[in-house]
Structures are given as structure tokens and as C-alpha cells.
Amino acid sequence: MFAIMGATGQTGGAALAAALAADHAVRAIVREPSRVAALAEKGAVLAKADLDDVEALTAAFAGTDAVYVLNPVPHAAEDVFAAAAKNGATIAEAIRRAGVPHVVVLSSSGAHRTEGTGIVRALYDFEQVLRGSAPSLTFIRATEFMENWGSVLAVAAEHGILPSMRQPLDAAGETVSAIDVGRQAAAELARPHAGERIVNLKGPAEYSPEDAALALAELLGKPVMAVPTPREEWEPGLVAAGLSASHARELAGLYDAMNAGRAAFEDVGETRRGSVTLKEALAGLLG
């Protein structure tokens, strides 16, 4: 039996689908089971648990062979690092109480750094608090998600421009689909081991914002041009989109880090590449 956190989200949903397709028994951990009956229809067992509820998480993890855990930073948190640290400690405690033998963790490129990576520092903290919580730990350090373009697709479709905080626009960088992250997570759930492993996960190729605009132009059947979003507009725009000032500041800091090369992978662990192309990921978002 595998337990999967975030089963209604991007990577958790993909992990759930891949694990069920491989005929594994899966417990889908969700916040509101009444809203996800489709998961039960697919064969998953539902467990309700919030990130801050150690008792519920312990029950959801109990009796499993492996669990997939993630620590999404709350959009409205007044202090994103404090909120993430609190949830991370709860997850680690639940793993210990339940005696989980194997844990697969969603992390990020740049998570080995203690500073200079914006919001990714929360994942450095997450990795640290999980160390020693289970005899087998696999950290999937994924690069930027292709699906992050989803927040500006409506602008591209309506106005033919693709605003980008990734700059310069012609600079290709690592990016991976959340679908590939979920598939890798499902594969790692079935690979317990002794100690810790790091899996660095990339997409099939490097892509630039201009590549994303070209792919969207082909998909939409109209010209699309990548345009740089001025740095002074990043944080106000993110706040207007619903993030707290703390979240907006640290997310902008991550884009600063990516543009400066500070969010790159550490030269340790294994490297894997997914198969979903940027155009395929964007087609999925549009479809």
C-alpha cells in the first residue's frame, strides 16, 4: 500500500494515476474526500488529513509500504518559511509515529542551498526536518514546472503576448512537467533502499521563454511573442494574483535565483529526464 499526499494536485495526481496503472494499492490523502469521489472510482482508498493535523496524517500513513510527501507553501501565509516549517515538522512527526519504512519527497533544484534561492529555501528546511524520519528516503529534486506557464496562458491566448519573469527570453533552461514528476514519484515509491537517495529530475530538453511562445503560437494558431515582465512589477503582480506579500517576495526571489543560475542542481545524486515536452505540457493546460 502506497499513500500519496496532494492526490488532487499536479504531481500527486500524476503519481496516483501512475501507481494505480501499475496495480499498486493506493491511499489518496486529501483534505475533503466528499469532493473527490472520482479518485475512489479509480480504485484509490481515500484518507482525509490536513497538513497541520499530525493525528490524521499519522493515521493516513499507518500500515503503508511507502508514502509520497510534499509541503506546498500556503498562498496566504504571512511568513512563508514559518508556515512551511510548521507543516514540515508535522509531516515528519507523522512519518515517525506511523513507522513508515520508505518516503519519497518532492523537493527542488537548489534545495541544497541555505540562502539566495527565494521560496526554495523552504524545501531546504523540509529536507532537513525529514532526515532520519524513515530508514529509506528519496528526495526528488525537480526543476521548474512547465505548468507554471498556466498562470499567463489566458493573456497569451487573448493578446498574443507571453509575459515572462524568466529572463533573458532567449536563455534556455531546465524545466519539467508535473506529470513526469508524478510518474517518477510513483516509480520511486516502489524502490525502497537503505539511507538517502537524491534524484535530480529534468525535462527532455532545455527550453527558453521564446520556445514557450513558439509552442503556444503553434497550439493557438496565432502569433505569440514572449515579453519580459519588468522586475518592479513582479511582486505587485503576484500579490494581485492572490499571494501574500511574503509569498510574493520569496517567489520573486526564486525567479531572481533562476535567472542568475543560483537554483541549479547540486552535483550529487542521480539524474533522470522526463518525456513530456513543453509543447505537450502546454497543450494539456490549454485542453
Short mmCIF file of C-alpha atoms in Angstrom, two decimals:
data_model
loop_
_atom_site.label_atom_id
_atom_site.label_comp_id
_atom_site.label_asym_id
_atom_site.label_seq_id
_atom_site.Cartn_x
_atom_site.Cartn_y
_atom_site.Cartn_z
CA MET A 1 0.00 0.00 0.00
CA PHE A 2 1.28 3.43 -1.00
CA ALA A 3 -0.01 6.69 0.48
CA ILE A 4 0.11 9.80 -1.69
CA MET A 5 -0.24 13.36 -0.41
CA GLY A 6 -1.69 16.01 -2.70
CA ALA A 7 -3.64 13.41 -4.65
CA THR A 8 -5.83 16.09 -6.25
CA GLY A 9 -2.85 18.24 -7.21
CA GLN A 10 -0.47 18.19 -10.15
CA THR A 11 2.31 15.87 -9.05
CA GLY A 12 0.22 13.92 -6.55
CA GLY A 13 -2.48 13.31 -9.12
CA ALA A 14 0.06 12.08 -11.65
CA ALA A 15 1.70 9.86 -9.02
CA LEU A 16 -1.69 8.42 -8.10
CA ALA A 17 -2.55 7.64 -11.72
CA ALA A 18 0.83 6.02 -12.37
CA ALA A 19 0.70 3.92 -9.19
CA LEU A 20 -2.83 2.70 -9.92
CA ALA A 21 -1.85 1.90 -13.51
CA ALA A 22 0.93 -0.29 -12.12
CA ASP A 23 -1.64 -2.17 -9.99
CA HIS A 24 -0.45 -0.82 -6.64
CA ALA A 25 -2.90 -0.30 -3.81
CA VAL A 26 -3.03 3.42 -3.11
CA ARG A 27 -4.35 5.56 -0.28
CA ALA A 28 -5.07 9.05 -1.59
CA ILE A 29 -4.61 11.70 1.09
CA VAL A 30 -6.96 14.61 0.53
CA ARG A 31 -8.37 17.48 2.54
CA GLU A 32 -12.02 16.95 1.59
CA PRO A 33 -12.93 13.40 0.46
CA SER A 34 -16.50 14.32 -0.43
CA ARG A 35 -15.21 16.41 -3.32
CA VAL A 36 -13.04 13.72 -4.93
CA ALA A 37 -15.29 10.72 -5.43
CA ALA A 38 -13.66 10.15 -8.81
CA LEU A 39 -10.47 9.01 -7.07
CA ALA A 40 -12.37 6.26 -5.28
CA GLU A 41 -13.94 5.20 -8.56
CA LYS A 42 -10.44 4.72 -9.97
CA GLY A 43 -9.58 2.36 -7.14
CA ALA A 44 -7.92 4.61 -4.58
CA VAL A 45 -8.71 4.47 -0.86
CA LEU A 46 -9.40 7.95 0.47
CA ALA A 47 -7.96 9.37 3.68
CA LYS A 48 -8.75 12.86 4.98
CA ALA A 49 -5.87 14.79 6.53
CA ASP A 50 -4.77 18.41 6.73
CA LEU A 51 -1.10 19.37 6.73
CA ASP A 52 -1.30 20.65 10.29
CA ASP A 53 -3.09 17.59 11.73
CA VAL A 54 -0.48 15.14 12.98
CA GLU A 55 -3.05 12.62 14.20
CA ALA A 56 -4.87 12.47 10.88
CA LEU A 57 -1.61 12.29 8.91
CA THR A 58 -0.33 9.51 11.16
CA ALA A 59 -3.49 7.52 10.53
CA ALA A 60 -3.19 8.15 6.77
CA PHE A 61 0.42 6.94 6.76
CA ALA A 62 -0.13 3.95 9.05
CA GLY A 63 0.27 0.48 7.57
CA THR A 64 1.78 1.68 4.29
CA ASP A 65 4.86 0.42 2.50
CA ALA A 66 5.77 3.89 1.23
CA VAL A 67 4.43 7.44 1.19
CA TYR A 68 4.84 10.39 -1.15
CA VAL A 69 5.01 13.68 0.72
CA LEU A 70 5.11 17.32 -0.32
CA ASN A 71 4.95 20.61 1.50
CA PRO A 72 3.14 23.28 -0.54
CA VAL A 73 3.66 26.77 0.82
CA PRO A 74 0.32 28.39 1.77
CA HIS A 75 -0.51 31.23 -0.62
CA ALA A 76 -1.78 33.49 2.16
CA ALA A 77 0.95 32.80 4.75
CA GLU A 78 2.22 35.95 6.44
CA ASP A 79 5.60 34.22 6.86
CA VAL A 80 6.03 31.51 4.23
CA PHE A 81 9.08 29.93 5.87
CA ALA A 82 7.46 29.70 9.30
CA ALA A 83 4.29 28.18 7.82
CA ALA A 84 6.25 25.67 5.74
CA ALA A 85 8.46 24.74 8.70
CA LYS A 86 5.42 24.07 10.88
CA ASN A 87 3.82 21.81 8.27
CA GLY A 88 7.12 20.08 7.56
CA ALA A 89 7.59 19.25 11.24
CA THR A 90 4.06 17.83 11.38
CA ILE A 91 4.70 15.61 8.34
CA ALA A 92 8.00 14.36 9.79
CA GLU A 93 6.37 13.57 13.13
CA ALA A 94 3.54 11.67 11.43
CA ILE A 95 6.08 9.60 9.46
CA ARG A 96 7.87 8.68 12.69
CA ARG A 97 4.69 7.85 14.58
CA ALA A 98 3.37 5.69 11.75
CA GLY A 99 6.70 3.92 11.31
CA VAL A 100 6.74 4.48 7.54
CA PRO A 101 9.58 2.41 6.04
CA HIS A 102 10.09 4.36 2.79
CA VAL A 103 9.38 8.02 1.99
CA VAL A 104 9.55 9.81 -1.36
CA VAL A 105 9.81 13.58 -1.01
CA LEU A 106 9.06 16.31 -3.54
CA SER A 107 11.89 18.82 -3.39
CA SER A 108 13.55 21.16 -5.87
CA SER A 109 16.74 22.01 -7.66
CA GLY A 110 18.59 24.49 -5.47
CA ALA A 111 17.27 22.87 -2.28
CA HIS A 112 20.84 22.24 -1.12
CA ARG A 113 21.34 25.99 -0.64
CA THR A 114 20.53 27.78 2.61
CA GLU A 115 20.04 31.20 1.01
CA GLY A 116 19.74 33.03 -2.28
CA THR A 117 17.02 30.79 -3.76
CA GLY A 118 13.85 32.57 -2.67
CA ILE A 119 11.00 30.27 -1.73
CA VAL A 120 13.05 27.14 -2.44
CA ARG A 121 14.70 27.65 0.93
CA ALA A 122 11.50 26.19 2.40
CA LEU A 123 12.40 22.94 0.67
CA TYR A 124 15.90 23.02 2.12
CA ASP A 125 14.22 23.20 5.52
CA PHE A 126 11.81 20.40 4.53
CA GLU A 127 14.66 18.09 3.56
CA GLN A 128 16.45 18.79 6.83
CA VAL A 129 13.45 18.07 9.07
CA LEU A 130 12.71 14.81 7.23
CA ARG A 131 16.22 13.43 7.57
CA GLY A 132 16.16 10.49 9.97
CA SER A 133 12.37 10.21 9.93
CA ALA A 134 12.40 6.93 7.96
CA PRO A 135 15.01 4.27 7.16
CA SER A 136 14.57 4.90 3.42
CA LEU A 137 14.30 8.43 1.99
CA THR A 138 14.28 9.53 -1.65
CA PHE A 139 14.39 13.25 -2.40
CA ILE A 140 13.13 14.13 -5.88
CA ARG A 141 14.71 17.46 -6.68
CA ALA A 142 12.68 18.65 -9.65
CA THR A 143 13.46 21.70 -11.73
CA GLU A 144 10.88 24.40 -12.59
CA PHE A 145 7.50 23.03 -13.69
CA MET A 146 6.38 23.58 -17.28
CA GLU A 147 2.88 24.03 -15.91
CA ASN A 148 3.91 27.30 -14.26
CA TRP A 149 3.16 28.94 -17.60
CA GLY A 150 -0.51 28.24 -16.88
CA SER A 151 -0.93 31.48 -14.96
CA VAL A 152 -0.34 33.59 -18.10
CA LEU A 153 -1.90 31.41 -20.81
CA ALA A 154 -5.09 33.50 -20.86
CA VAL A 155 -3.02 36.59 -21.65
CA ALA A 156 -1.23 34.75 -24.45
CA ALA A 157 -4.47 33.48 -25.91
CA GLU A 158 -6.21 36.86 -25.82
CA HIS A 159 -3.40 39.30 -26.55
CA GLY A 160 -0.70 37.25 -28.26
CA ILE A 161 1.94 38.02 -25.64
CA LEU A 162 3.56 35.73 -23.10
CA PRO A 163 4.73 37.67 -20.01
CA SER A 164 7.87 36.14 -18.53
CA MET A 165 9.80 36.52 -15.30
CA ARG A 166 12.33 34.07 -16.75
CA GLN A 167 14.91 36.26 -18.42
CA PRO A 168 16.66 36.73 -20.80
CA LEU A 169 13.94 35.49 -23.09
CA ASP A 170 16.26 33.51 -25.35
CA ALA A 171 18.03 31.70 -22.48
CA ALA A 172 17.14 28.02 -22.43
CA GLY A 173 16.86 26.40 -19.02
CA GLU A 174 15.81 23.18 -17.36
CA THR A 175 12.08 22.64 -16.90
CA VAL A 176 9.98 19.54 -16.31
CA SER A 177 6.31 18.63 -16.49
CA ALA A 178 4.48 17.91 -13.26
CA ILE A 179 3.25 14.75 -14.99
CA ASP A 180 6.81 13.47 -15.21
CA VAL A 181 7.39 14.39 -11.58
CA GLY A 182 4.38 12.34 -10.53
CA ARG A 183 5.44 9.40 -12.68
CA GLN A 184 8.92 9.49 -11.18
CA ALA A 185 7.44 9.66 -7.69
CA ALA A 186 5.33 6.56 -8.36
CA ALA A 187 8.38 4.71 -9.63
CA GLU A 188 10.41 5.70 -6.58
CA LEU A 189 7.67 4.56 -4.20
CA ALA A 190 8.37 1.02 -5.42
CA ARG A 191 12.13 1.35 -4.88
CA PRO A 192 12.90 1.27 -1.16
CA HIS A 193 16.54 1.32 -0.14
CA ALA A 194 18.75 1.90 2.84
CA GLY A 195 19.53 5.51 3.71
CA GLU A 196 19.02 8.54 1.44
CA ARG A 197 18.92 8.98 -2.32
CA ILE A 198 18.66 12.15 -4.38
CA VAL A 199 17.03 12.04 -7.81
CA ASN A 200 17.56 15.18 -9.91
CA LEU A 201 14.64 15.39 -12.33
CA LYS A 202 14.72 17.37 -15.57
CA GLY A 203 12.57 17.51 -18.68
CA PRO A 204 13.51 16.00 -22.05
CA ALA A 205 15.25 19.22 -23.17
CA GLU A 206 16.01 22.77 -22.12
CA TYR A 207 13.54 25.47 -23.17
CA SER A 208 13.50 29.25 -23.21
CA PRO A 209 10.54 31.62 -22.84
CA GLU A 210 10.80 32.19 -26.59
CA ASP A 211 10.43 28.43 -27.09
CA ALA A 212 7.28 28.53 -24.95
CA ALA A 213 5.87 31.38 -27.04
CA LEU A 214 6.60 29.49 -30.26
CA ALA A 215 4.89 26.36 -28.94
CA LEU A 216 1.87 28.38 -27.89
CA ALA A 217 1.69 30.07 -31.28
CA GLU A 218 1.52 26.66 -32.93
CA LEU A 219 -1.12 25.43 -30.50
CA LEU A 220 -3.26 28.56 -30.66
CA GLY A 221 -2.87 29.13 -34.38
CA LYS A 222 -1.89 32.77 -33.86
CA PRO A 223 1.32 34.71 -33.25
CA VAL A 224 2.55 34.80 -29.66
CA MET A 225 5.53 36.85 -28.52
CA ALA A 226 7.42 36.42 -25.25
CA VAL A 227 7.84 39.71 -23.39
CA PRO A 228 9.85 40.39 -20.24
CA THR A 229 7.88 41.42 -17.16
CA PRO A 230 9.79 44.31 -15.51
CA ARG A 231 11.29 43.32 -12.16
CA GLU A 232 9.45 46.09 -10.30
CA GLU A 233 6.12 44.58 -11.39
CA TRP A 234 6.76 41.04 -10.17
CA GLU A 235 5.77 41.30 -6.54
CA PRO A 236 2.76 43.63 -7.01
CA GLY A 237 1.50 41.35 -9.76
CA LEU A 238 1.85 38.25 -7.60
CA VAL A 239 0.03 39.94 -4.72
CA ALA A 240 -2.74 40.98 -7.10
CA ALA A 241 -2.98 37.32 -8.13
CA GLY A 242 -3.71 36.34 -4.53
CA LEU A 243 -0.36 35.68 -2.88
CA SER A 244 0.64 37.19 0.44
CA ALA A 245 3.41 39.79 0.45
CA SER A 246 5.76 37.19 1.97
CA HIS A 247 4.93 34.58 -0.64
CA ALA A 248 5.23 37.09 -3.49
CA ARG A 249 8.60 38.32 -2.24
CA GLU A 250 10.08 34.85 -1.96
CA LEU A 251 8.62 33.61 -5.24
CA ALA A 252 10.12 36.64 -6.97
CA GLY A 253 13.36 35.77 -5.23
CA LEU A 254 13.22 32.32 -6.81
CA TYR A 255 12.96 33.84 -10.28
CA ASP A 256 15.91 36.08 -9.45
CA ALA A 257 17.80 32.94 -8.48
CA MET A 258 16.83 31.06 -11.64
CA ASN A 259 17.81 33.98 -13.85
CA ALA A 260 21.16 34.23 -12.06
CA GLY A 261 21.83 30.47 -12.10
CA ARG A 262 21.60 30.05 -8.31
CA ALA A 263 18.78 27.49 -8.46
CA ALA A 264 20.75 24.89 -10.39
CA PHE A 265 21.15 21.27 -9.34
CA GLU A 266 23.77 20.21 -6.85
CA ASP A 267 26.38 17.87 -8.33
CA VAL A 268 25.18 14.86 -6.33
CA GLY A 269 22.70 12.04 -6.77
CA GLU A 270 21.17 10.52 -9.88
CA THR A 271 19.84 12.46 -12.86
CA ARG A 272 16.67 11.47 -14.67
CA ARG A 273 14.84 13.08 -17.58
CA GLY A 274 11.12 13.02 -18.17
CA SER A 275 9.48 12.53 -21.55
CA VAL A 276 6.76 15.23 -21.66
CA THR A 277 7.79 18.06 -23.98
CA LEU A 278 6.99 21.70 -23.30
CA LYS A 279 4.52 21.77 -26.19
CA GLU A 280 2.74 18.69 -24.81
CA ALA A 281 2.54 20.24 -21.35
CA LEU A 282 1.14 23.49 -22.73
CA ALA A 283 -1.36 21.57 -24.85
CA GLY A 284 -2.55 19.82 -21.70
CA LEU A 285 -3.06 23.16 -19.97
CA LEU A 286 -4.98 24.56 -22.93
CA GLY A 287 -7.04 21.40 -23.38
#
